[in-house]
């Protein structure tokens, strides 16, 4: 499908909000869903709703094929070597907690170090704080440059032989910074440390290849990539997943249960306790087909064009501070000198324009930026230059309105 016509595939975008056509600029929080994904979910519930991996009846077999079929699609989509390396989780947050609790607690002890960056989403900070408290390990942060990037040299200076885990976002949800995962992973491996990558903001927008990055763990959420809420992925190298203990215990994940001892299924099922996220996986499979049909490189190119256009148009607005590096992923975080970000977002919403305001679950980064909140416009494949023109007009209007109020 041609990216130019893609907007027609998203029914939610075809509506008025507060008397204006909706302009959705909050895809970093969650993306909208195209018809094939909505239809795949409806089709499962209408035609073959059933539990998986048990029994031999026809609907159960169909559901199992749908669920396991998505595992194969994810494997190819991210360039994993084996389908056992793909674990379905509830989302990025759960995936990162799984690594921190299962890998972290077993492999960290007093004096060990965990290396992070200050631009992480809370879900890639707090699990490491908790595991550090439990094991006596220490957190260290790679310093940031003034433009909100990190250098490979600083990563080299922060990662030492004491480092056991380096956890880092691929793309910052606030700054749009794209981090040098491949280079940092190579440094981590020189010190026998593993890398845990938060891919929540990268997988939806760019081609990622586990063999090229060579990272040890990689986490992402379906709902930010045109898929449903409630499902995400933890990729892990087999050599690590194999020696890790399950994170949750119960049905589905066991091989044999006795009164005092039990054994686990093999990978990947030992990490998928309970009835799995069947509809979610089927929806994620449809989302991957949809994104691949358009082409990840086309999506990246479209977003780069939109972001550059938006940055150019933003430069016309006085008193607007844009955060983050010049070369960035498809989002722009900004503050107005006169108008609080929540007020900006409210005024824009009155014109049907959806942007996010707040700390974006990155309070340590807000501290570094010396602000308590910002506004953020984030783009996806269905956004257009016209959306950006409307945003810029809305921002000018907000400035005028609040300028008058405060005058
Ligand atoms: N990591 C990053 C970089 C994120 O942007 C988010 C969600 C998460 C992790 C957590 O993902 P979840 O699916 O487990 O919730 N980010 C945002 C955001 O920027 N605005 O709302 C949610």
GROMACS .gro file of C-alpha atoms and ligand atoms in nm:
model
  429
    1UNK     CA    1   0.000   0.000   0.000
    2UNK     CA    2   0.115   0.353  -0.077
    3UNK     CA    3   0.179   0.560   0.237
    4UNK     CA    4  -0.007   0.855   0.076
    5UNK     CA    5  -0.342   0.674   0.106
    6UNK     CA    6  -0.277   0.515   0.440
    7UNK     CA    7  -0.489   0.755   0.648
    8UNK     CA    8  -0.808   0.609   0.496
    9UNK     CA    9  -0.726   0.280   0.668
   10UNK     CA   10  -0.764   0.435   1.017
   11UNK     CA   11  -1.136   0.482   1.095
   12UNK     CA   12  -1.072   0.675   1.417
   13UNK     CA   13  -0.903   0.954   1.221
   14UNK     CA   14  -1.218   1.016   1.019
   15UNK     CA   15  -1.408   1.215   1.279
   16UNK     CA   16  -1.456   1.562   1.421
   17UNK     CA   17  -1.343   1.647   1.774
   18UNK     CA   18  -1.486   1.964   1.926
   19UNK     CA   19  -1.624   2.060   1.587
   20UNK     CA   20  -1.292   2.022   1.402
   21UNK     CA   21  -1.145   1.734   1.203
   22UNK     CA   22  -0.926   1.532   1.438
   23UNK     CA   23  -0.551   1.591   1.412
   24UNK     CA   24  -0.389   1.310   1.609
   25UNK     CA   25  -0.035   1.397   1.718
   26UNK     CA   26   0.007   1.163   2.015
   27UNK     CA   27   0.126   0.839   1.856
   28UNK     CA   28   0.424   0.811   2.092
   29UNK     CA   29   0.167   0.749   2.368
   30UNK     CA   30  -0.030   0.505   2.155
   31UNK     CA   31  -0.083   0.468   1.781
   32UNK     CA   32  -0.417   0.442   1.605
   33UNK     CA   33  -0.529   0.107   1.462
   34UNK     CA   34  -0.582   0.030   1.093
   35UNK     CA   35  -0.879  -0.170   0.960
   36UNK     CA   36  -0.689  -0.499   0.910
   37UNK     CA   37  -0.593  -0.501   1.280
   38UNK     CA   38  -0.947  -0.419   1.396
   39UNK     CA   39  -1.080  -0.686   1.160
   40UNK     CA   40  -0.830  -0.950   1.275
   41UNK     CA   41  -0.942  -0.900   1.636
   42UNK     CA   42  -1.311  -0.917   1.541
   43UNK     CA   43  -1.249  -1.221   1.323
   44UNK     CA   44  -1.082  -1.410   1.608
   45UNK     CA   45  -1.365  -1.336   1.851
   46UNK     CA   46  -1.635  -1.402   1.592
   47UNK     CA   47  -1.500  -1.715   1.426
   48UNK     CA   48  -1.238  -1.902   1.628
   49UNK     CA   49  -1.219  -1.775   1.987
   50UNK     CA   50  -1.057  -2.056   2.183
   51UNK     CA   51  -0.772  -2.123   2.422
   52UNK     CA   52  -0.434  -2.229   2.283
   53UNK     CA   53  -0.185  -2.513   2.329
   54UNK     CA   54  -0.443  -2.747   2.483
   55UNK     CA   55  -0.686  -2.996   2.348
   56UNK     CA   56  -0.712  -3.094   1.987
   57UNK     CA   57  -1.036  -2.934   1.872
   58UNK     CA   58  -1.047  -2.733   1.552
   59UNK     CA   59  -1.098  -2.386   1.701
   60UNK     CA   60  -0.814  -2.447   1.948
   61UNK     CA   61  -0.585  -2.542   1.662
   62UNK     CA   62  -0.680  -2.227   1.469
   63UNK     CA   63  -0.619  -2.004   1.772
   64UNK     CA   64  -0.284  -2.174   1.838
   65UNK     CA   65  -0.184  -2.122   1.475
   66UNK     CA   66  -0.275  -1.753   1.499
   67UNK     CA   67  -0.087  -1.707   1.826
   68UNK     CA   68   0.226  -1.899   1.727
   69UNK     CA   69   0.211  -1.758   1.373
   70UNK     CA   70   0.264  -1.410   1.516
   71UNK     CA   71   0.573  -1.533   1.701
   72UNK     CA   72   0.722  -1.629   1.363
   73UNK     CA   73   0.624  -1.289   1.217
   74UNK     CA   74   0.789  -1.104   1.508
   75UNK     CA   75   1.102  -1.316   1.467
   76UNK     CA   76   1.136  -1.214   1.101
   77UNK     CA   77   1.028  -0.853   1.165
   78UNK     CA   78   1.310  -0.788   1.413
   79UNK     CA   79   1.569  -1.026   1.267
   80UNK     CA   80   1.581  -1.272   1.557
   81UNK     CA   81   1.753  -1.606   1.491
   82UNK     CA   82   1.497  -1.828   1.661
   83UNK     CA   83   1.128  -1.810   1.750
   84UNK     CA   84   1.209  -1.931   2.107
   85UNK     CA   85   1.377  -1.593   2.154
   86UNK     CA   86   1.041  -1.414   2.121
   87UNK     CA   87   0.844  -1.397   2.449
   88UNK     CA   88   0.499  -1.241   2.452
   89UNK     CA   89   0.450  -1.005   2.745
   90UNK     CA   90   0.192  -0.744   2.843
   91UNK     CA   91   0.409  -0.468   2.694
   92UNK     CA   92   0.745  -0.294   2.723
   93UNK     CA   93   0.703  -0.231   3.096
   94UNK     CA   94   0.644  -0.599   3.175
   95UNK     CA   95   0.928  -0.707   2.945
   96UNK     CA   96   1.178  -0.478   3.120
   97UNK     CA   97   1.055  -0.590   3.463
   98UNK     CA   98   1.101  -0.952   3.354
   99UNK     CA   99   1.466  -0.894   3.263
  100UNK     CA  100   1.537  -0.692   3.578
  101UNK     CA  101   1.375  -0.949   3.806
  102UNK     CA  102   1.472  -1.271   3.637
  103UNK     CA  103   1.812  -1.195   3.482
  104UNK     CA  104   1.905  -0.905   3.713
  105UNK     CA  105   1.845  -1.068   4.049
  106UNK     CA  106   2.027  -1.386   3.948
  107UNK     CA  107   2.332  -1.214   3.800
  108UNK     CA  108   2.390  -0.905   4.017
  109UNK     CA  109   2.557  -0.878   4.355
  110UNK     CA  110   2.715  -0.619   4.582
  111UNK     CA  111   2.963  -0.400   4.397
  112UNK     CA  112   2.824  -0.475   4.049
  113UNK     CA  113   2.709  -0.184   3.833
  114UNK     CA  114   2.407  -0.116   3.615
  115UNK     CA  115   2.455   0.156   3.353
  116UNK     CA  116   2.160   0.368   3.231
  117UNK     CA  117   2.100   0.704   3.067
  118UNK     CA  118   1.910   0.998   3.213
  119UNK     CA  119   1.670   1.006   2.918
  120UNK     CA  120   1.508   0.672   3.008
  121UNK     CA  121   1.134   0.625   3.045
  122UNK     CA  122   1.044   0.536   3.406
  123UNK     CA  123   0.989   0.175   3.301
  124UNK     CA  124   1.360   0.146   3.222
  125UNK     CA  125   1.473   0.311   3.547
  126UNK     CA  126   1.254   0.190   3.832
  127UNK     CA  127   1.296  -0.187   3.776
  128UNK     CA  128   1.674  -0.130   3.791
  129UNK     CA  129   1.645   0.082   4.107
  130UNK     CA  130   1.448  -0.199   4.268
  131UNK     CA  131   1.689  -0.472   4.162
  132UNK     CA  132   1.984  -0.257   4.274
  133UNK     CA  133   1.826  -0.220   4.619
  134UNK     CA  134   1.767  -0.594   4.641
  135UNK     CA  135   2.117  -0.700   4.529
  136UNK     CA  136   2.349  -0.420   4.642
  137UNK     CA  137   2.436  -0.328   4.282
  138UNK     CA  138   2.489   0.041   4.197
  139UNK     CA  139   2.333   0.255   3.922
  140UNK     CA  140   2.554   0.469   3.699
  141UNK     CA  141   2.440   0.711   3.430
  142UNK     CA  142   2.612   0.789   3.100
  143UNK     CA  143   2.631   1.172   3.093
  144UNK     CA  144   2.431   1.360   2.830
  145UNK     CA  145   2.549   1.626   2.586
  146UNK     CA  146   2.370   1.962   2.582
  147UNK     CA  147   2.159   1.858   2.282
  148UNK     CA  148   2.026   1.548   2.461
  149UNK     CA  149   2.249   1.287   2.299
  150UNK     CA  150   2.510   1.055   2.448
  151UNK     CA  151   2.851   0.990   2.296
  152UNK     CA  152   3.009   0.651   2.244
  153UNK     CA  153   3.318   0.786   2.420
  154UNK     CA  154   3.116   0.868   2.735
  155UNK     CA  155   2.959   0.522   2.719
  156UNK     CA  156   3.313   0.376   2.702
  157UNK     CA  157   3.413   0.577   3.009
  158UNK     CA  158   3.106   0.476   3.211
  159UNK     CA  159   3.102   0.102   3.132
  160UNK     CA  160   3.369  -0.087   3.332
  161UNK     CA  161   3.453  -0.442   3.431
  162UNK     CA  162   3.212  -0.394   3.723
  163UNK     CA  163   2.923  -0.329   3.480
  164UNK     CA  164   2.694  -0.628   3.442
  165UNK     CA  165   2.396  -0.464   3.268
  166UNK     CA  166   2.362  -0.166   3.035
  167UNK     CA  167   1.995  -0.064   2.993
  168UNK     CA  168   1.908   0.201   2.739
  169UNK     CA  169   1.628   0.327   2.518
  170UNK     CA  170   1.681   0.297   2.143
  171UNK     CA  171   1.478   0.616   2.084
  172UNK     CA  172   1.389   0.869   2.356
  173UNK     CA  173   1.013   0.930   2.389
  174UNK     CA  174   1.081   1.294   2.484
  175UNK     CA  175   1.385   1.408   2.286
  176UNK     CA  176   1.361   1.178   1.985
  177UNK     CA  177   1.732   1.100   2.036
  178UNK     CA  178   1.840   0.782   1.856
  179UNK     CA  179   2.098   0.609   2.074
  180UNK     CA  180   2.404   0.423   1.936
  181UNK     CA  181   2.288   0.078   2.051
  182UNK     CA  182   2.522  -0.122   1.828
  183UNK     CA  183   2.833   0.064   1.946
  184UNK     CA  184   2.731   0.059   2.313
  185UNK     CA  185   2.654  -0.313   2.290
  186UNK     CA  186   3.001  -0.380   2.150
  187UNK     CA  187   3.155  -0.191   2.444
  188UNK     CA  188   2.933  -0.373   2.696
  189UNK     CA  189   3.036  -0.708   2.551
  190UNK     CA  190   3.407  -0.619   2.583
  191UNK     CA  191   3.335  -0.606   2.959
  192UNK     CA  192   3.114  -0.918   2.962
  193UNK     CA  193   2.807  -0.704   3.036
  194UNK     CA  194   2.468  -0.749   2.866
  195UNK     CA  195   2.257  -0.479   2.699
  196UNK     CA  196   1.884  -0.438   2.761
  197UNK     CA  197   1.724  -0.213   2.500
  198UNK     CA  198   1.390  -0.036   2.539
  199UNK     CA  199   1.257  -0.040   2.184
  200UNK     CA  200   0.910   0.107   2.259
  201UNK     CA  201   0.976   0.411   2.038
  202UNK     CA  202   1.196   0.250   1.773
  203UNK     CA  203   1.026  -0.070   1.651
  204UNK     CA  204   0.710   0.115   1.534
  205UNK     CA  205   0.911   0.362   1.326
  206UNK     CA  206   1.227   0.201   1.187
  207UNK     CA  207   1.369  -0.129   1.073
  208UNK     CA  208   1.547  -0.296   1.366
  209UNK     CA  209   1.773  -0.595   1.329
  210UNK     CA  210   1.875  -0.798   1.633
  211UNK     CA  211   2.173  -0.951   1.447
  212UNK     CA  212   2.308  -0.609   1.353
  213UNK     CA  213   2.250  -0.449   1.697
  214UNK     CA  214   2.368  -0.769   1.868
  215UNK     CA  215   2.195  -0.661   2.193
  216UNK     CA  216   2.106  -0.924   2.453
  217UNK     CA  217   1.748  -0.816   2.530
  218UNK     CA  218   1.505  -0.590   2.343
  219UNK     CA  219   1.154  -0.486   2.459
  220UNK     CA  220   0.861  -0.326   2.274
  221UNK     CA  221   0.481  -0.277   2.282
  222UNK     CA  222   0.228  -0.362   2.011
  223UNK     CA  223  -0.001  -0.067   2.085
  224UNK     CA  224   0.255   0.187   1.960
  225UNK     CA  225   0.293   0.003   1.625
  226UNK     CA  226  -0.069  -0.013   1.505
  227UNK     CA  227  -0.141  -0.321   1.718
  228UNK     CA  228  -0.371  -0.373   2.016
  229UNK     CA  229  -0.304  -0.281   2.379
  230UNK     CA  230  -0.212  -0.552   2.626
  231UNK     CA  231   0.062  -0.727   2.430
  232UNK     CA  232   0.431  -0.665   2.378
  233UNK     CA  233   0.749  -0.855   2.318
  234UNK     CA  234   1.064  -0.942   2.504
  235UNK     CA  235   1.337  -1.057   2.267
  236UNK     CA  236   1.628  -1.226   2.442
  237UNK     CA  237   1.926  -1.424   2.321
  238UNK     CA  238   1.860  -1.793   2.377
  239UNK     CA  239   2.176  -1.839   2.586
  240UNK     CA  240   2.036  -1.592   2.846
  241UNK     CA  241   1.668  -1.693   2.835
  242UNK     CA  242   1.761  -2.058   2.876
  243UNK     CA  243   1.932  -2.004   3.210
  244UNK     CA  244   1.672  -1.755   3.343
  245UNK     CA  245   1.400  -1.853   3.589
  246UNK     CA  246   1.039  -1.786   3.488
  247UNK     CA  247   0.891  -1.456   3.606
  248UNK     CA  248   0.538  -1.590   3.667
  249UNK     CA  249   0.432  -1.936   3.775
  250UNK     CA  250   0.108  -2.127   3.712
  251UNK     CA  251  -0.075  -2.288   3.423
  252UNK     CA  252   0.066  -2.310   3.068
  253UNK     CA  253   0.431  -2.271   3.170
  254UNK     CA  254   0.488  -2.604   3.343
  255UNK     CA  255   0.614  -2.939   3.223
  256UNK     CA  256   0.534  -3.144   3.534
  257UNK     CA  257   0.393  -3.049   3.876
  258UNK     CA  258   0.432  -3.252   4.194
  259UNK     CA  259   0.341  -3.161   4.551
  260UNK     CA  260   0.674  -3.002   4.638
  261UNK     CA  261   0.858  -2.957   4.309
  262UNK     CA  262   0.771  -2.862   3.952
  263UNK     CA  263   0.954  -2.837   3.621
  264UNK     CA  264   0.907  -2.585   3.342
  265UNK     CA  265   0.825  -2.605   2.975
  266UNK     CA  266   1.100  -2.520   2.731
  267UNK     CA  267   1.146  -2.177   2.575
  268UNK     CA  268   0.954  -1.959   2.505
  269UNK     CA  269   0.655  -2.100   2.696
  270UNK     CA  270   0.823  -2.112   3.039
  271UNK     CA  271   0.788  -1.731   3.039
  272UNK     CA  272   0.422  -1.726   2.934
  273UNK     CA  273   0.232  -1.841   3.243
  274UNK     CA  274  -0.150  -1.845   3.233
  275UNK     CA  275  -0.382  -1.815   2.935
  276UNK     CA  276  -0.178  -1.606   2.696
  277UNK     CA  277  -0.271  -1.285   2.517
  278UNK     CA  278  -0.428  -1.467   2.223
  279UNK     CA  279  -0.635  -1.190   2.063
  280UNK     CA  280  -0.349  -0.947   2.123
  281UNK     CA  281  -0.100  -1.169   1.943
  282UNK     CA  282  -0.337  -1.213   1.648
  283UNK     CA  283  -0.380  -0.834   1.632
  284UNK     CA  284  -0.003  -0.783   1.653
  285UNK     CA  285   0.042  -1.023   1.362
  286UNK     CA  286  -0.199  -0.816   1.151
  287UNK     CA  287  -0.014  -0.497   1.252
  288UNK     CA  288   0.320  -0.641   1.140
  289UNK     CA  289   0.170  -0.747   0.804
  290UNK     CA  290   0.028  -0.396   0.763
  291UNK     CA  291   0.358  -0.220   0.847
  292UNK     CA  292   0.557  -0.455   0.623
  293UNK     CA  293   0.316  -0.397   0.336
  294UNK     CA  294   0.391  -0.022   0.357
  295UNK     CA  295   0.760  -0.083   0.427
  296UNK     CA  296   0.948   0.029   0.738
  297UNK     CA  297   1.193   0.234   0.533
  298UNK     CA  298   0.901   0.425   0.374
  299UNK     CA  299   0.757   0.492   0.720
  300UNK     CA  300   1.091   0.624   0.848
  301UNK     CA  301   1.137   0.846   0.540
  302UNK     CA  302   0.782   0.984   0.576
  303UNK     CA  303   0.836   1.069   0.943
  304UNK     CA  304   1.176   1.229   0.877
  305UNK     CA  305   1.019   1.453   0.613
  306UNK     CA  306   0.734   1.551   0.846
  307UNK     CA  307   0.969   1.618   1.138
  308UNK     CA  308   1.196   1.840   0.930
  309UNK     CA  309   0.892   2.027   0.799
  310UNK     CA  310   0.759   2.070   1.153
  311UNK     CA  311   1.095   2.195   1.284
  312UNK     CA  312   1.109   2.447   1.000
  313UNK     CA  313   0.754   2.568   1.070
  314UNK     CA  314   0.821   2.581   1.447
  315UNK     CA  315   1.114   2.816   1.384
  316UNK     CA  316   0.857   3.075   1.266
  317UNK     CA  317   0.702   3.080   1.615
  318UNK     CA  318   0.853   3.318   1.865
  319UNK     CA  319   0.907   3.219   2.228
  320UNK     CA  320   0.891   2.847   2.159
  321UNK     CA  321   1.171   2.627   2.290
  322UNK     CA  322   1.227   2.295   2.115
  323UNK     CA  323   1.414   2.025   2.311
  324UNK     CA  324   1.636   1.753   2.167
  325UNK     CA  325   1.892   1.704   1.893
  326UNK     CA  326   1.871   1.817   1.532
  327UNK     CA  327   1.880   1.461   1.403
  328UNK     CA  328   1.586   1.293   1.570
  329UNK     CA  329   1.302   1.047   1.540
  330UNK     CA  330   0.947   1.162   1.455
  331UNK     CA  331   0.850   1.368   1.756
  332UNK     CA  332   0.898   1.721   1.884
  333UNK     CA  333   0.891   1.821   2.248
  334UNK     CA  334   0.859   2.190   2.319
  335UNK     CA  335   0.758   2.460   2.565
  336UNK     CA  336   0.619   2.805   2.517
  337UNK     CA  337   0.764   3.092   2.722
  338UNK     CA  338   0.417   3.223   2.804
  339UNK     CA  339   0.183   2.926   2.812
  340UNK     CA  340   0.198   2.621   3.040
  341UNK     CA  341   0.209   2.293   2.840
  342UNK     CA  342  -0.121   2.174   2.990
  343UNK     CA  343  -0.290   2.497   2.883
  344UNK     CA  344  -0.135   2.462   2.537
  345UNK     CA  345  -0.270   2.109   2.505
  346UNK     CA  346  -0.615   2.221   2.623
  347UNK     CA  347  -0.635   2.506   2.373
  348UNK     CA  348  -0.516   2.278   2.092
  349UNK     CA  349  -0.775   2.016   2.190
  350UNK     CA  350  -1.048   2.275   2.146
  351UNK     CA  351  -0.938   2.281   1.780
  352UNK     CA  352  -0.940   1.901   1.756
  353UNK     CA  353  -0.560   1.874   1.782
  354UNK     CA  354  -0.432   1.602   2.018
  355UNK     CA  355  -0.086   1.651   2.170
  356UNK     CA  356   0.053   1.526   2.500
  357UNK     CA  357   0.151   1.748   2.791
  358UNK     CA  358   0.324   1.638   3.111
  359UNK     CA  359   0.647   1.473   3.223
  360UNK     CA  360   0.606   1.186   2.973
  361UNK     CA  361   0.709   0.932   3.240
  362UNK     CA  362   1.062   1.074   3.229
  363UNK     CA  363   1.099   1.281   3.545
  364UNK     CA  364   1.480   1.247   3.568
  365UNK     CA  365   1.497   1.387   3.213
  366UNK     CA  366   1.261   1.672   3.307
  367UNK     CA  367   1.501   1.752   3.592
  368UNK     CA  368   1.791   1.757   3.345
  369UNK     CA  369   1.591   1.988   3.114
  370UNK     CA  370   1.509   2.202   3.418
  371UNK     CA  371   1.133   2.191   3.353
  372UNK     CA  372   0.844   2.013   3.524
  373UNK     CA  373   0.646   1.942   3.208
  374UNK     CA  374   0.656   1.989   2.832
  375UNK     CA  375   0.422   1.961   2.534
  376UNK     CA  376   0.492   1.692   2.274
  377UNK     CA  377   0.370   1.635   1.919
  378UNK     CA  378   0.453   1.289   1.787
  379UNK     CA  379   0.407   1.168   1.430
  380UNK     CA  380   0.328   0.842   1.259
  381UNK     CA  381   0.264   0.710   0.911
  382UNK     CA  382  -0.087   0.860   0.889
  383UNK     CA  383   0.016   1.220   0.967
  384UNK     CA  384   0.049   1.484   0.695
  385UNK     CA  385   0.202   1.828   0.643
  386UNK     CA  386  -0.150   1.965   0.674
  387UNK     CA  387  -0.164   1.826   1.031
  388UNK     CA  388   0.153   2.021   1.111
  389UNK     CA  389   0.014   2.340   0.956
  390UNK     CA  390  -0.291   2.304   1.181
  391UNK     CA  391  -0.068   2.251   1.484
  392UNK     CA  392   0.137   2.562   1.403
  393UNK     CA  393  -0.181   2.768   1.355
  394UNK     CA  394  -0.318   2.632   1.683
  395UNK     CA  395   0.003   2.725   1.864
  396UNK     CA  396  -0.008   3.081   1.724
  397UNK     CA  397  -0.370   3.109   1.837
  398UNK     CA  398  -0.285   2.983   2.187
  399UNK     CA  399  -0.005   3.235   2.214
  400UNK     CA  400  -0.233   3.518   2.109
  401UNK     CA  401  -0.508   3.406   2.345
  402UNK     CA  402  -0.283   3.371   2.650
  403UNK     CA  403  -0.087   3.681   2.552
  404UNK     CA  404  -0.415   3.873   2.573
  405UNK     CA  405  -0.515   3.708   2.901
  406UNK     CA  406  -0.184   3.791   3.069
  407UNK     CA  407  -0.142   4.136   2.914
  408LIG     N1  408   0.962   0.301   2.706
  408LIG     C1  409   0.943   0.410   2.630
  408LIG     C2  410   1.060   0.473   2.562
  408LIG     C3  411   0.813   0.460   2.614
  408LIG     O1  412   0.795   0.567   2.538
  408LIG     C4  413   0.705   0.397   2.681
  408LIG     C5  414   0.566   0.452   2.675
  408LIG     C6  415   0.732   0.282   2.756
  408LIG     C7  416   0.862   0.238   2.768
  408LIG     C8  417   0.625   0.205   2.827
  408LIG     O2  418   0.550   0.135   2.734
  408LIG     P1  419   0.421   0.051   2.782
  408LIG     O3  420   0.358   0.008   2.654
  408LIG     O4  421   0.469  -0.060   2.865
  408LIG     O5  422   0.336   0.149   2.859
  408LIG     N2  423   0.562   0.587   2.647
  408LIG     C9  424   0.457   0.672   2.657
  408LIG    C10  425   0.466   0.805   2.619
  408LIG     O6  426   0.566   0.860   2.574
  408LIG     N3  427   0.348   0.863   2.641
  408LIG     O7  428   0.263   0.772   2.689
  408LIG    C11  429   0.330   0.653   2.700
   0.00000   0.00000   0.00000
